[in-house]
């Protein structure tokens, strides 16, 4: 079994002596060193405030500084924490010491501080030490406390007014002074000498009990508290008869909560005058003959009320009425008006997205139609007619047609079309104006061959050429 004091370096030395026959005596020496590392659980060896070593209760002045130092005996190293009433203020791991400094102490820094340390041998049970810090300060309201300064009572009952203060040193009972005020300048001290009142003070709390209450007992009371540091604290406390609740204050709509379909109403509850109060809300659109909608909200001690109105109509003005109600009656009514949005920003964004989608679809449709028209137009332009024909004379025809390009009015011809074909690989309309579906240019023909035939036609001028095997090089036609 090892103790913590057994930790350290150990050396073992072996010696012997040889006396060989006929030789001098020889002495042999050999040594070895080893370290014994004794591990054990953490143990807080010291927890103190600077300049107050060894003191577990320390008083410091308000606005001064305080440094806590925690030291642990531990192998292996420890996890250290400094807490104030279970709230961790500072921590460190793998260490034997921890410091925590508070600059400009206040009354709220007073309390019980604890340092705890542990390693793997503590088995989740750290070693701890406590230190209580007091901070001298004048009387004041407790931090975060909801101080009640309104009390109610019924005639001929008793009522107890109570107040708790924060101060150090703790005021003595004689330093808590209760008074009854008939005006802002005239107050009378109260004591236990009268059967009408009783004062009880314990620590930082004091109470005043009034017996057999009459109408003259309702009104304003004060409590003055002094501990010799700074100025005394004076609080006004009100005793009122049980009755209807006071009217809510600050009734309004929270501006940034207004949407197309909802709003959030807010108000500060008035004093309930001793009885549980419920808030009644009525609202309706401002348009004529609209129905009232109603809802009730129970007050459970909140200092500020927030209520959401849902399922409203977009772009509509509303009237809202609010009052408080308890068993004694109702408060004065409060009224406000507001208007919902036509569309919320998110709804407007959604509509823009839909519009963009529709516009995109329409644009895509138009592009598709234009694309189809272009294809049809190109196909049309690629359409061509190749036409070959020849002219022959028909002597016996009674009809008279004038050959184009001749000067003989009696020139009769019969027109016969042959070898009509269509091709799709040759553009013949490129140079034409197709606005009127007809060419503005004359026919373009190849050079005419002088006929090698010996046939002579009647009434034909000798200088006129004879047409034979005539064809169109560029088969663009006009209507004859």
PDB file of C-alpha atoms in Angstrom, residues 6-310:
ATOM      1  CA  UNK A   6       5.940   7.538  -1.147  1.00  0.00           C
ATOM      2  CA  UNK A   7       6.065   9.259  -4.526  1.00  0.00           C
ATOM      3  CA  UNK A   8       9.672   9.927  -5.632  1.00  0.00           C
ATOM      4  CA  UNK A   9      12.990   8.531  -6.967  1.00  0.00           C
ATOM      5  CA  UNK A  10      14.399   5.356  -5.448  1.00  0.00           C
ATOM      6  CA  UNK A  11      17.986   4.038  -5.861  1.00  0.00           C
ATOM      7  CA  UNK A  12      19.189   0.493  -5.215  1.00  0.00           C
ATOM      8  CA  UNK A  13      22.972  -0.148  -4.743  1.00  0.00           C
ATOM      9  CA  UNK A  14      24.584  -3.602  -4.651  1.00  0.00           C
ATOM     10  CA  UNK A  15      28.179  -4.247  -3.436  1.00  0.00           C
ATOM     11  CA  UNK A  16      30.315  -7.313  -2.969  1.00  0.00           C
ATOM     12  CA  UNK A  17      33.925  -8.165  -2.164  1.00  0.00           C
ATOM     13  CA  UNK A  18      36.187 -10.752  -3.776  1.00  0.00           C
ATOM     14  CA  UNK A  19      39.395 -12.064  -2.151  1.00  0.00           C
ATOM     15  CA  UNK A  20      41.048 -14.218  -4.796  1.00  0.00           C
ATOM     16  CA  UNK A  21      43.976 -16.339  -3.667  1.00  0.00           C
ATOM     17  CA  UNK A  22      47.198 -14.653  -4.265  1.00  0.00           C
ATOM     18  CA  UNK A  23      45.498 -11.474  -5.483  1.00  0.00           C
ATOM     19  CA  UNK A  24      44.381  -8.298  -3.801  1.00  0.00           C
ATOM     20  CA  UNK A  25      40.813  -7.983  -2.545  1.00  0.00           C
ATOM     21  CA  UNK A  26      38.359  -6.561  -5.112  1.00  0.00           C
ATOM     22  CA  UNK A  27      35.172  -4.671  -4.210  1.00  0.00           C
ATOM     23  CA  UNK A  28      32.292  -4.486  -6.752  1.00  0.00           C
ATOM     24  CA  UNK A  29      29.567  -1.824  -6.683  1.00  0.00           C
ATOM     25  CA  UNK A  30      26.480  -1.439  -8.973  1.00  0.00           C
ATOM     26  CA  UNK A  31      23.363   0.785  -8.569  1.00  0.00           C
ATOM     27  CA  UNK A  32      19.991   1.400 -10.310  1.00  0.00           C
ATOM     28  CA  UNK A  33      17.381   4.197  -9.972  1.00  0.00           C
ATOM     29  CA  UNK A  34      13.581   4.089 -10.429  1.00  0.00           C
ATOM     30  CA  UNK A  35      10.671   6.502  -9.951  1.00  0.00           C
ATOM     31  CA  UNK A  36       7.531   5.560  -8.085  1.00  0.00           C
ATOM     32  CA  UNK A  37       4.578   7.683  -9.342  1.00  0.00           C
ATOM     33  CA  UNK A  38       1.818   7.564  -6.756  1.00  0.00           C
ATOM     34  CA  UNK A  39      -1.510   8.717  -8.267  1.00  0.00           C
ATOM     35  CA  UNK A  40      -4.482   9.780  -6.171  1.00  0.00           C
ATOM     36  CA  UNK A  41      -7.708  11.756  -6.246  1.00  0.00           C
ATOM     37  CA  UNK A  42      -7.977  15.565  -6.263  1.00  0.00           C
ATOM     38  CA  UNK A  43      -8.140  17.441  -2.993  1.00  0.00           C
ATOM     39  CA  UNK A  44      -8.777  21.214  -2.757  1.00  0.00           C
ATOM     40  CA  UNK A  45      -5.968  22.443  -0.548  1.00  0.00           C
ATOM     41  CA  UNK A  46      -6.819  26.178  -0.559  1.00  0.00           C
ATOM     42  CA  UNK A  47      -9.586  28.549  -1.686  1.00  0.00           C
ATOM     43  CA  UNK A  48      -9.242  32.190  -0.734  1.00  0.00           C
ATOM     44  CA  UNK A  49      -9.593  35.827  -1.777  1.00  0.00           C
ATOM     45  CA  UNK A  50      -6.423  37.830  -2.319  1.00  0.00           C
ATOM     46  CA  UNK A  51      -5.326  39.475   0.946  1.00  0.00           C
ATOM     47  CA  UNK A  52      -7.688  37.204   2.862  1.00  0.00           C
ATOM     48  CA  UNK A  53      -5.815  33.861   2.868  1.00  0.00           C
ATOM     49  CA  UNK A  54      -7.294  31.364   5.266  1.00  0.00           C
ATOM     50  CA  UNK A  55     -10.568  33.302   5.652  1.00  0.00           C
ATOM     51  CA  UNK A  56     -13.808  31.661   4.540  1.00  0.00           C
ATOM     52  CA  UNK A  57     -16.010  34.737   5.104  1.00  0.00           C
ATOM     53  CA  UNK A  58     -14.894  37.982   3.486  1.00  0.00           C
ATOM     54  CA  UNK A  59     -16.493  41.426   3.326  1.00  0.00           C
ATOM     55  CA  UNK A  60     -15.581  43.756   0.454  1.00  0.00           C
ATOM     56  CA  UNK A  61     -16.681  47.290  -0.374  1.00  0.00           C
ATOM     57  CA  UNK A  62     -18.925  47.966  -3.349  1.00  0.00           C
ATOM     58  CA  UNK A  63     -16.987  48.942  -6.513  1.00  0.00           C
ATOM     59  CA  UNK A  64     -13.749  47.286  -5.275  1.00  0.00           C
ATOM     60  CA  UNK A  65     -12.127  44.261  -6.989  1.00  0.00           C
ATOM     61  CA  UNK A  66     -11.967  40.669  -5.752  1.00  0.00           C
ATOM     62  CA  UNK A  67      -9.701  37.804  -6.935  1.00  0.00           C
ATOM     63  CA  UNK A  68     -10.487  34.210  -5.981  1.00  0.00           C
ATOM     64  CA  UNK A  69      -7.659  31.624  -6.005  1.00  0.00           C
ATOM     65  CA  UNK A  70      -8.294  27.878  -5.846  1.00  0.00           C
ATOM     66  CA  UNK A  71      -5.419  25.369  -5.409  1.00  0.00           C
ATOM     67  CA  UNK A  72      -5.681  21.585  -5.624  1.00  0.00           C
ATOM     68  CA  UNK A  73      -3.398  18.689  -4.632  1.00  0.00           C
ATOM     69  CA  UNK A  74      -3.825  16.185  -7.431  1.00  0.00           C
ATOM     70  CA  UNK A  75      -2.057  13.487  -9.439  1.00  0.00           C
ATOM     71  CA  UNK A  76      -2.908  13.389 -12.282  1.00  0.00           C
ATOM     72  CA  UNK A  77      -3.956  17.005 -12.901  1.00  0.00           C
ATOM     73  CA  UNK A  78      -7.530  18.126 -12.190  1.00  0.00           C
ATOM     74  CA  UNK A  79     -10.507  19.878 -13.680  1.00  0.00           C
ATOM     75  CA  UNK A  80     -11.222  22.950 -11.524  1.00  0.00           C
ATOM     76  CA  UNK A  81     -14.402  25.073 -11.356  1.00  0.00           C
ATOM     77  CA  UNK A  82     -15.415  28.171  -9.394  1.00  0.00           C
ATOM     78  CA  UNK A  83     -19.176  28.552  -8.946  1.00  0.00           C
ATOM     79  CA  UNK A  84     -21.523  31.112  -7.410  1.00  0.00           C
ATOM     80  CA  UNK A  85     -24.594  29.333  -6.092  1.00  0.00           C
ATOM     81  CA  UNK A  86     -24.367  26.606  -8.784  1.00  0.00           C
ATOM     82  CA  UNK A  87     -23.576  29.056 -11.599  1.00  0.00           C
ATOM     83  CA  UNK A  88     -20.125  28.323 -13.108  1.00  0.00           C
ATOM     84  CA  UNK A  89     -18.071  31.531 -13.211  1.00  0.00           C
ATOM     85  CA  UNK A  90     -14.692  30.100 -14.330  1.00  0.00           C
ATOM     86  CA  UNK A  91     -13.232  26.640 -15.120  1.00  0.00           C
ATOM     87  CA  UNK A  92      -9.979  25.013 -16.301  1.00  0.00           C
ATOM     88  CA  UNK A  93      -8.807  21.499 -17.165  1.00  0.00           C
ATOM     89  CA  UNK A  94      -5.500  19.702 -16.484  1.00  0.00           C
ATOM     90  CA  UNK A  95      -4.379  22.169 -13.882  1.00  0.00           C
ATOM     91  CA  UNK A  96      -3.624  22.519 -10.176  1.00  0.00           C
ATOM     92  CA  UNK A  97      -4.732  26.153  -9.785  1.00  0.00           C
ATOM     93  CA  UNK A  98      -7.560  28.442 -10.947  1.00  0.00           C
ATOM     94  CA  UNK A  99      -8.119  32.194 -10.506  1.00  0.00           C
ATOM     95  CA  UNK A 100     -11.272  34.313 -11.011  1.00  0.00           C
ATOM     96  CA  UNK A 101     -11.441  38.113 -10.691  1.00  0.00           C
ATOM     97  CA  UNK A 102     -14.513  40.365 -10.313  1.00  0.00           C
ATOM     98  CA  UNK A 103     -13.948  44.015 -11.191  1.00  0.00           C
ATOM     99  CA  UNK A 104     -16.168  46.693  -9.550  1.00  0.00           C
ATOM    100  CA  UNK A 105     -18.096  44.571  -7.089  1.00  0.00           C
ATOM    101  CA  UNK A 106     -21.802  45.252  -6.587  1.00  0.00           C
ATOM    102  CA  UNK A 107     -24.387  44.013  -4.112  1.00  0.00           C
ATOM    103  CA  UNK A 108     -25.426  41.341  -6.591  1.00  0.00           C
ATOM    104  CA  UNK A 109     -21.932  39.767  -6.442  1.00  0.00           C
ATOM    105  CA  UNK A 110     -22.383  38.879  -2.779  1.00  0.00           C
ATOM    106  CA  UNK A 111     -23.096  35.229  -2.076  1.00  0.00           C
ATOM    107  CA  UNK A 112     -21.634  31.749  -1.563  1.00  0.00           C
ATOM    108  CA  UNK A 113     -18.738  30.774  -3.845  1.00  0.00           C
ATOM    109  CA  UNK A 114     -17.487  27.192  -4.222  1.00  0.00           C
ATOM    110  CA  UNK A 115     -14.358  25.714  -5.815  1.00  0.00           C
ATOM    111  CA  UNK A 116     -14.404  22.053  -6.833  1.00  0.00           C
ATOM    112  CA  UNK A 117     -11.725  19.846  -8.363  1.00  0.00           C
ATOM    113  CA  UNK A 118     -11.673  16.283  -9.663  1.00  0.00           C
ATOM    114  CA  UNK A 119      -9.685  13.766 -11.699  1.00  0.00           C
ATOM    115  CA  UNK A 120     -10.306  10.164 -12.724  1.00  0.00           C
ATOM    116  CA  UNK A 121      -9.841   8.923  -9.152  1.00  0.00           C
ATOM    117  CA  UNK A 122     -12.624  11.090  -7.679  1.00  0.00           C
ATOM    118  CA  UNK A 123     -15.328   8.844  -9.123  1.00  0.00           C
ATOM    119  CA  UNK A 124     -17.597  11.804 -10.011  1.00  0.00           C
ATOM    120  CA  UNK A 125     -17.374  13.148  -6.463  1.00  0.00           C
ATOM    121  CA  UNK A 126     -15.221  16.288  -6.640  1.00  0.00           C
ATOM    122  CA  UNK A 127     -13.394  17.814  -3.724  1.00  0.00           C
ATOM    123  CA  UNK A 128     -14.910  21.197  -2.709  1.00  0.00           C
ATOM    124  CA  UNK A 129     -14.301  24.273  -0.560  1.00  0.00           C
ATOM    125  CA  UNK A 130     -16.681  27.208   0.101  1.00  0.00           C
ATOM    126  CA  UNK A 131     -16.115  30.919   0.586  1.00  0.00           C
ATOM    127  CA  UNK A 132     -18.827  33.458   1.432  1.00  0.00           C
ATOM    128  CA  UNK A 133     -18.484  36.995   0.077  1.00  0.00           C
ATOM    129  CA  UNK A 134     -20.338  39.989   1.469  1.00  0.00           C
ATOM    130  CA  UNK A 135     -20.404  43.341  -0.335  1.00  0.00           C
ATOM    131  CA  UNK A 136     -21.322  46.463   1.578  1.00  0.00           C
ATOM    132  CA  UNK A 137     -24.055  48.467  -0.175  1.00  0.00           C
ATOM    133  CA  UNK A 138     -26.935  50.789   0.547  1.00  0.00           C
ATOM    134  CA  UNK A 139     -30.521  49.373   0.544  1.00  0.00           C
ATOM    135  CA  UNK A 140     -32.028  48.751  -2.897  1.00  0.00           C
ATOM    136  CA  UNK A 141     -34.577  46.611  -4.695  1.00  0.00           C
ATOM    137  CA  UNK A 142     -33.542  42.963  -5.212  1.00  0.00           C
ATOM    138  CA  UNK A 143     -32.228  42.173  -8.723  1.00  0.00           C
ATOM    139  CA  UNK A 144     -34.835  40.805 -11.121  1.00  0.00           C
ATOM    140  CA  UNK A 145     -37.493  40.844  -8.427  1.00  0.00           C
ATOM    141  CA  UNK A 146     -41.098  41.635  -9.295  1.00  0.00           C
ATOM    142  CA  UNK A 147     -41.768  43.975  -6.387  1.00  0.00           C
ATOM    143  CA  UNK A 148     -45.420  44.168  -5.423  1.00  0.00           C
ATOM    144  CA  UNK A 149     -46.448  47.629  -4.246  1.00  0.00           C
ATOM    145  CA  UNK A 150     -50.220  47.202  -4.741  1.00  0.00           C
ATOM    146  CA  UNK A 151     -52.382  45.372  -2.201  1.00  0.00           C
ATOM    147  CA  UNK A 152     -56.149  45.015  -1.838  1.00  0.00           C
ATOM    148  CA  UNK A 153     -58.558  44.211   0.949  1.00  0.00           C
ATOM    149  CA  UNK A 154     -62.260  44.098   1.783  1.00  0.00           C
ATOM    150  CA  UNK A 155     -63.883  46.171   4.503  1.00  0.00           C
ATOM    151  CA  UNK A 156     -63.460  44.730   8.039  1.00  0.00           C
ATOM    152  CA  UNK A 157     -60.897  42.154   6.812  1.00  0.00           C
ATOM    153  CA  UNK A 158     -57.170  42.366   7.535  1.00  0.00           C
ATOM    154  CA  UNK A 159     -54.413  43.082   5.001  1.00  0.00           C
ATOM    155  CA  UNK A 160     -50.648  42.462   5.130  1.00  0.00           C
ATOM    156  CA  UNK A 161     -48.257  44.728   3.225  1.00  0.00           C
ATOM    157  CA  UNK A 162     -44.818  43.143   2.720  1.00  0.00           C
ATOM    158  CA  UNK A 163     -41.457  44.325   1.335  1.00  0.00           C
ATOM    159  CA  UNK A 164     -38.027  42.674   0.808  1.00  0.00           C
ATOM    160  CA  UNK A 165     -34.817  44.673   0.338  1.00  0.00           C
ATOM    161  CA  UNK A 166     -31.215  44.026  -0.742  1.00  0.00           C
ATOM    162  CA  UNK A 167     -28.631  45.606   1.583  1.00  0.00           C
ATOM    163  CA  UNK A 168     -25.457  44.868   3.548  1.00  0.00           C
ATOM    164  CA  UNK A 169     -24.968  45.163   6.424  1.00  0.00           C
ATOM    165  CA  UNK A 170     -28.474  43.851   7.038  1.00  0.00           C
ATOM    166  CA  UNK A 171     -30.586  46.648   8.561  1.00  0.00           C
ATOM    167  CA  UNK A 172     -31.841  46.081  12.077  1.00  0.00           C
ATOM    168  CA  UNK A 173     -35.618  45.861  12.633  1.00  0.00           C
ATOM    169  CA  UNK A 174     -35.612  49.438  13.919  1.00  0.00           C
ATOM    170  CA  UNK A 175     -34.182  50.581  10.588  1.00  0.00           C
ATOM    171  CA  UNK A 176     -37.360  49.426   8.782  1.00  0.00           C
ATOM    172  CA  UNK A 177     -39.851  52.283   9.305  1.00  0.00           C
ATOM    173  CA  UNK A 178     -43.515  52.047   8.178  1.00  0.00           C
ATOM    174  CA  UNK A 179     -45.692  55.166   7.753  1.00  0.00           C
ATOM    175  CA  UNK A 180     -49.285  56.028   6.800  1.00  0.00           C
ATOM    176  CA  UNK A 181     -49.535  59.036   4.461  1.00  0.00           C
ATOM    177  CA  UNK A 182     -52.592  61.238   4.151  1.00  0.00           C
ATOM    178  CA  UNK A 183     -50.885  63.462   1.574  1.00  0.00           C
ATOM    179  CA  UNK A 184     -47.581  63.673  -0.258  1.00  0.00           C
ATOM    180  CA  UNK A 185     -46.081  65.703   2.598  1.00  0.00           C
ATOM    181  CA  UNK A 186     -47.849  64.373   5.676  1.00  0.00           C
ATOM    182  CA  UNK A 187     -47.003  60.841   6.891  1.00  0.00           C
ATOM    183  CA  UNK A 188     -47.381  59.276  10.363  1.00  0.00           C
ATOM    184  CA  UNK A 189     -45.101  56.585  11.815  1.00  0.00           C
ATOM    185  CA  UNK A 190     -46.713  53.226  12.590  1.00  0.00           C
ATOM    186  CA  UNK A 191     -45.728  50.854  15.403  1.00  0.00           C
ATOM    187  CA  UNK A 192     -46.774  47.784  17.326  1.00  0.00           C
ATOM    188  CA  UNK A 193     -48.134  49.880  20.178  1.00  0.00           C
ATOM    189  CA  UNK A 194     -51.510  50.088  18.496  1.00  0.00           C
ATOM    190  CA  UNK A 195     -53.966  47.236  18.182  1.00  0.00           C
ATOM    191  CA  UNK A 196     -54.684  48.485  14.674  1.00  0.00           C
ATOM    192  CA  UNK A 197     -51.302  47.539  13.149  1.00  0.00           C
ATOM    193  CA  UNK A 198     -48.530  44.987  13.604  1.00  0.00           C
ATOM    194  CA  UNK A 199     -44.983  45.148  12.162  1.00  0.00           C
ATOM    195  CA  UNK A 200     -42.841  42.044  11.697  1.00  0.00           C
ATOM    196  CA  UNK A 201     -39.235  42.197  10.449  1.00  0.00           C
ATOM    197  CA  UNK A 202     -36.999  39.181   9.756  1.00  0.00           C
ATOM    198  CA  UNK A 203     -33.660  39.657   8.024  1.00  0.00           C
ATOM    199  CA  UNK A 204     -34.183  41.658   4.852  1.00  0.00           C
ATOM    200  CA  UNK A 205     -37.996  41.403   4.883  1.00  0.00           C
ATOM    201  CA  UNK A 206     -40.549  43.453   6.776  1.00  0.00           C
ATOM    202  CA  UNK A 207     -44.361  43.355   6.812  1.00  0.00           C
ATOM    203  CA  UNK A 208     -47.187  45.565   8.081  1.00  0.00           C
ATOM    204  CA  UNK A 209     -50.533  43.983   8.996  1.00  0.00           C
ATOM    205  CA  UNK A 210     -53.649  46.194   9.317  1.00  0.00           C
ATOM    206  CA  UNK A 211     -56.655  44.814  11.220  1.00  0.00           C
ATOM    207  CA  UNK A 212     -60.383  45.501  10.808  1.00  0.00           C
ATOM    208  CA  UNK A 213     -59.981  47.641   7.728  1.00  0.00           C
ATOM    209  CA  UNK A 214     -62.177  50.689   7.398  1.00  0.00           C
ATOM    210  CA  UNK A 215     -62.491  53.148   4.524  1.00  0.00           C
ATOM    211  CA  UNK A 216     -59.913  55.401   6.224  1.00  0.00           C
ATOM    212  CA  UNK A 217     -57.299  52.625   5.987  1.00  0.00           C
ATOM    213  CA  UNK A 218     -57.236  52.608   2.187  1.00  0.00           C
ATOM    214  CA  UNK A 219     -54.551  54.786   0.624  1.00  0.00           C
ATOM    215  CA  UNK A 220     -50.783  55.256   0.543  1.00  0.00           C
ATOM    216  CA  UNK A 221     -48.218  53.741   2.931  1.00  0.00           C
ATOM    217  CA  UNK A 222     -44.414  54.087   2.864  1.00  0.00           C
ATOM    218  CA  UNK A 223     -41.491  52.003   4.096  1.00  0.00           C
ATOM    219  CA  UNK A 224     -38.069  53.581   4.725  1.00  0.00           C
ATOM    220  CA  UNK A 225     -34.955  51.379   5.024  1.00  0.00           C
ATOM    221  CA  UNK A 226     -31.489  52.491   6.131  1.00  0.00           C
ATOM    222  CA  UNK A 227     -28.315  50.525   7.001  1.00  0.00           C
ATOM    223  CA  UNK A 228     -25.861  53.382   7.520  1.00  0.00           C
ATOM    224  CA  UNK A 229     -24.359  53.159   4.019  1.00  0.00           C
ATOM    225  CA  UNK A 230     -25.442  55.658   1.386  1.00  0.00           C
ATOM    226  CA  UNK A 231     -28.971  57.025   1.226  1.00  0.00           C
ATOM    227  CA  UNK A 232     -32.021  55.349   2.701  1.00  0.00           C
ATOM    228  CA  UNK A 233     -34.522  53.619   0.423  1.00  0.00           C
ATOM    229  CA  UNK A 234     -38.149  54.847   0.461  1.00  0.00           C
ATOM    230  CA  UNK A 235     -40.945  52.906  -1.302  1.00  0.00           C
ATOM    231  CA  UNK A 236     -44.616  53.815  -1.651  1.00  0.00           C
ATOM    232  CA  UNK A 237     -47.122  50.976  -1.133  1.00  0.00           C
ATOM    233  CA  UNK A 238     -50.813  51.216  -1.950  1.00  0.00           C
ATOM    234  CA  UNK A 239     -53.774  49.579  -0.230  1.00  0.00           C
ATOM    235  CA  UNK A 240     -56.967  49.628  -2.278  1.00  0.00           C
ATOM    236  CA  UNK A 241     -60.425  48.145  -1.845  1.00  0.00           C
ATOM    237  CA  UNK A 242     -61.233  45.077  -3.883  1.00  0.00           C
ATOM    238  CA  UNK A 243     -62.930  46.184  -7.111  1.00  0.00           C
ATOM    239  CA  UNK A 244     -62.883  46.021 -10.896  1.00  0.00           C
ATOM    240  CA  UNK A 245     -59.398  45.819 -12.458  1.00  0.00           C
ATOM    241  CA  UNK A 246     -57.562  48.894 -13.634  1.00  0.00           C
ATOM    242  CA  UNK A 247     -57.653  49.591 -17.370  1.00  0.00           C
ATOM    243  CA  UNK A 248     -54.876  48.047 -19.532  1.00  0.00           C
ATOM    244  CA  UNK A 249     -52.152  50.489 -20.604  1.00  0.00           C
ATOM    245  CA  UNK A 250     -50.140  50.845 -23.809  1.00  0.00           C
ATOM    246  CA  UNK A 251     -52.673  49.001 -25.973  1.00  0.00           C
ATOM    247  CA  UNK A 252     -51.376  48.892 -29.569  1.00  0.00           C
ATOM    248  CA  UNK A 253     -50.445  46.736 -32.577  1.00  0.00           C
ATOM    249  CA  UNK A 254     -46.782  45.715 -32.897  1.00  0.00           C
ATOM    250  CA  UNK A 255     -46.018  47.308 -36.312  1.00  0.00           C
ATOM    251  CA  UNK A 256     -43.639  44.684 -37.711  1.00  0.00           C
ATOM    252  CA  UNK A 257     -46.138  41.873 -37.027  1.00  0.00           C
ATOM    253  CA  UNK A 258     -48.810  43.131 -39.463  1.00  0.00           C
ATOM    254  CA  UNK A 259     -49.370  40.729 -42.379  1.00  0.00           C
ATOM    255  CA  UNK A 260     -52.218  40.126 -44.847  1.00  0.00           C
ATOM    256  CA  UNK A 261     -53.930  37.741 -42.455  1.00  0.00           C
ATOM    257  CA  UNK A 262     -52.703  38.445 -38.894  1.00  0.00           C
ATOM    258  CA  UNK A 263     -51.406  40.982 -36.345  1.00  0.00           C
ATOM    259  CA  UNK A 264     -50.011  40.844 -32.805  1.00  0.00           C
ATOM    260  CA  UNK A 265     -51.635  43.021 -30.132  1.00  0.00           C
ATOM    261  CA  UNK A 266     -49.706  44.095 -27.035  1.00  0.00           C
ATOM    262  CA  UNK A 267     -50.575  45.851 -23.764  1.00  0.00           C
ATOM    263  CA  UNK A 268     -49.475  46.226 -20.127  1.00  0.00           C
ATOM    264  CA  UNK A 269     -51.973  44.785 -17.621  1.00  0.00           C
ATOM    265  CA  UNK A 270     -53.441  47.138 -15.050  1.00  0.00           C
ATOM    266  CA  UNK A 271     -53.674  46.222 -11.366  1.00  0.00           C
ATOM    267  CA  UNK A 272     -56.257  43.472 -10.827  1.00  0.00           C
ATOM    268  CA  UNK A 273     -57.424  44.998  -7.519  1.00  0.00           C
ATOM    269  CA  UNK A 274     -57.096  41.752  -5.631  1.00  0.00           C
ATOM    270  CA  UNK A 275     -58.949  39.372  -7.957  1.00  0.00           C
ATOM    271  CA  UNK A 276     -58.039  37.218 -10.952  1.00  0.00           C
ATOM    272  CA  UNK A 277     -58.591  39.227 -14.127  1.00  0.00           C
ATOM    273  CA  UNK A 278     -59.388  38.231 -17.710  1.00  0.00           C
ATOM    274  CA  UNK A 279     -58.852  40.379 -20.791  1.00  0.00           C
ATOM    275  CA  UNK A 280     -61.725  40.539 -23.276  1.00  0.00           C
ATOM    276  CA  UNK A 281     -60.914  41.351 -26.931  1.00  0.00           C
ATOM    277  CA  UNK A 282     -63.545  42.201 -29.577  1.00  0.00           C
ATOM    278  CA  UNK A 283     -62.683  43.020 -33.187  1.00  0.00           C
ATOM    279  CA  UNK A 284     -64.351  43.361 -36.588  1.00  0.00           C
ATOM    280  CA  UNK A 285     -63.714  44.846 -40.039  1.00  0.00           C
ATOM    281  CA  UNK A 286     -64.547  48.558 -40.367  1.00  0.00           C
ATOM    282  CA  UNK A 287     -66.980  47.919 -43.232  1.00  0.00           C
ATOM    283  CA  UNK A 288     -70.692  48.325 -42.391  1.00  0.00           C
ATOM    284  CA  UNK A 289     -72.667  45.451 -40.863  1.00  0.00           C
ATOM    285  CA  UNK A 290     -69.549  43.319 -40.181  1.00  0.00           C
ATOM    286  CA  UNK A 291     -69.874  40.875 -37.272  1.00  0.00           C
ATOM    287  CA  UNK A 292     -67.847  41.197 -34.064  1.00  0.00           C
ATOM    288  CA  UNK A 293     -65.365  38.420 -33.232  1.00  0.00           C
ATOM    289  CA  UNK A 294     -64.446  37.856 -29.586  1.00  0.00           C
ATOM    290  CA  UNK A 295     -61.752  36.163 -27.489  1.00  0.00           C
ATOM    291  CA  UNK A 296     -60.749  36.048 -23.784  1.00  0.00           C
ATOM    292  CA  UNK A 297     -57.221  35.856 -22.349  1.00  0.00           C
ATOM    293  CA  UNK A 298     -56.573  35.006 -18.687  1.00  0.00           C
ATOM    294  CA  UNK A 299     -53.904  37.023 -16.898  1.00  0.00           C
ATOM    295  CA  UNK A 300     -51.443  34.711 -15.106  1.00  0.00           C
ATOM    296  CA  UNK A 301     -48.984  37.324 -13.837  1.00  0.00           C
ATOM    297  CA  UNK A 302     -47.363  38.465 -17.097  1.00  0.00           C
ATOM    298  CA  UNK A 303     -45.978  42.007 -17.032  1.00  0.00           C
ATOM    299  CA  UNK A 304     -46.711  42.391 -20.772  1.00  0.00           C
ATOM    300  CA  UNK A 305     -49.387  40.685 -22.839  1.00  0.00           C
ATOM    301  CA  UNK A 306     -49.048  39.660 -26.505  1.00  0.00           C
ATOM    302  CA  UNK A 307     -51.986  38.159 -28.420  1.00  0.00           C
ATOM    303  CA  UNK A 308     -52.182  37.209 -32.111  1.00  0.00           C
ATOM    304  CA  UNK A 309     -55.306  37.795 -34.228  1.00  0.00           C
ATOM    305  CA  UNK A 310     -55.459  35.294 -37.108  1.00  0.00           C
TER     306      UNK A 310
END
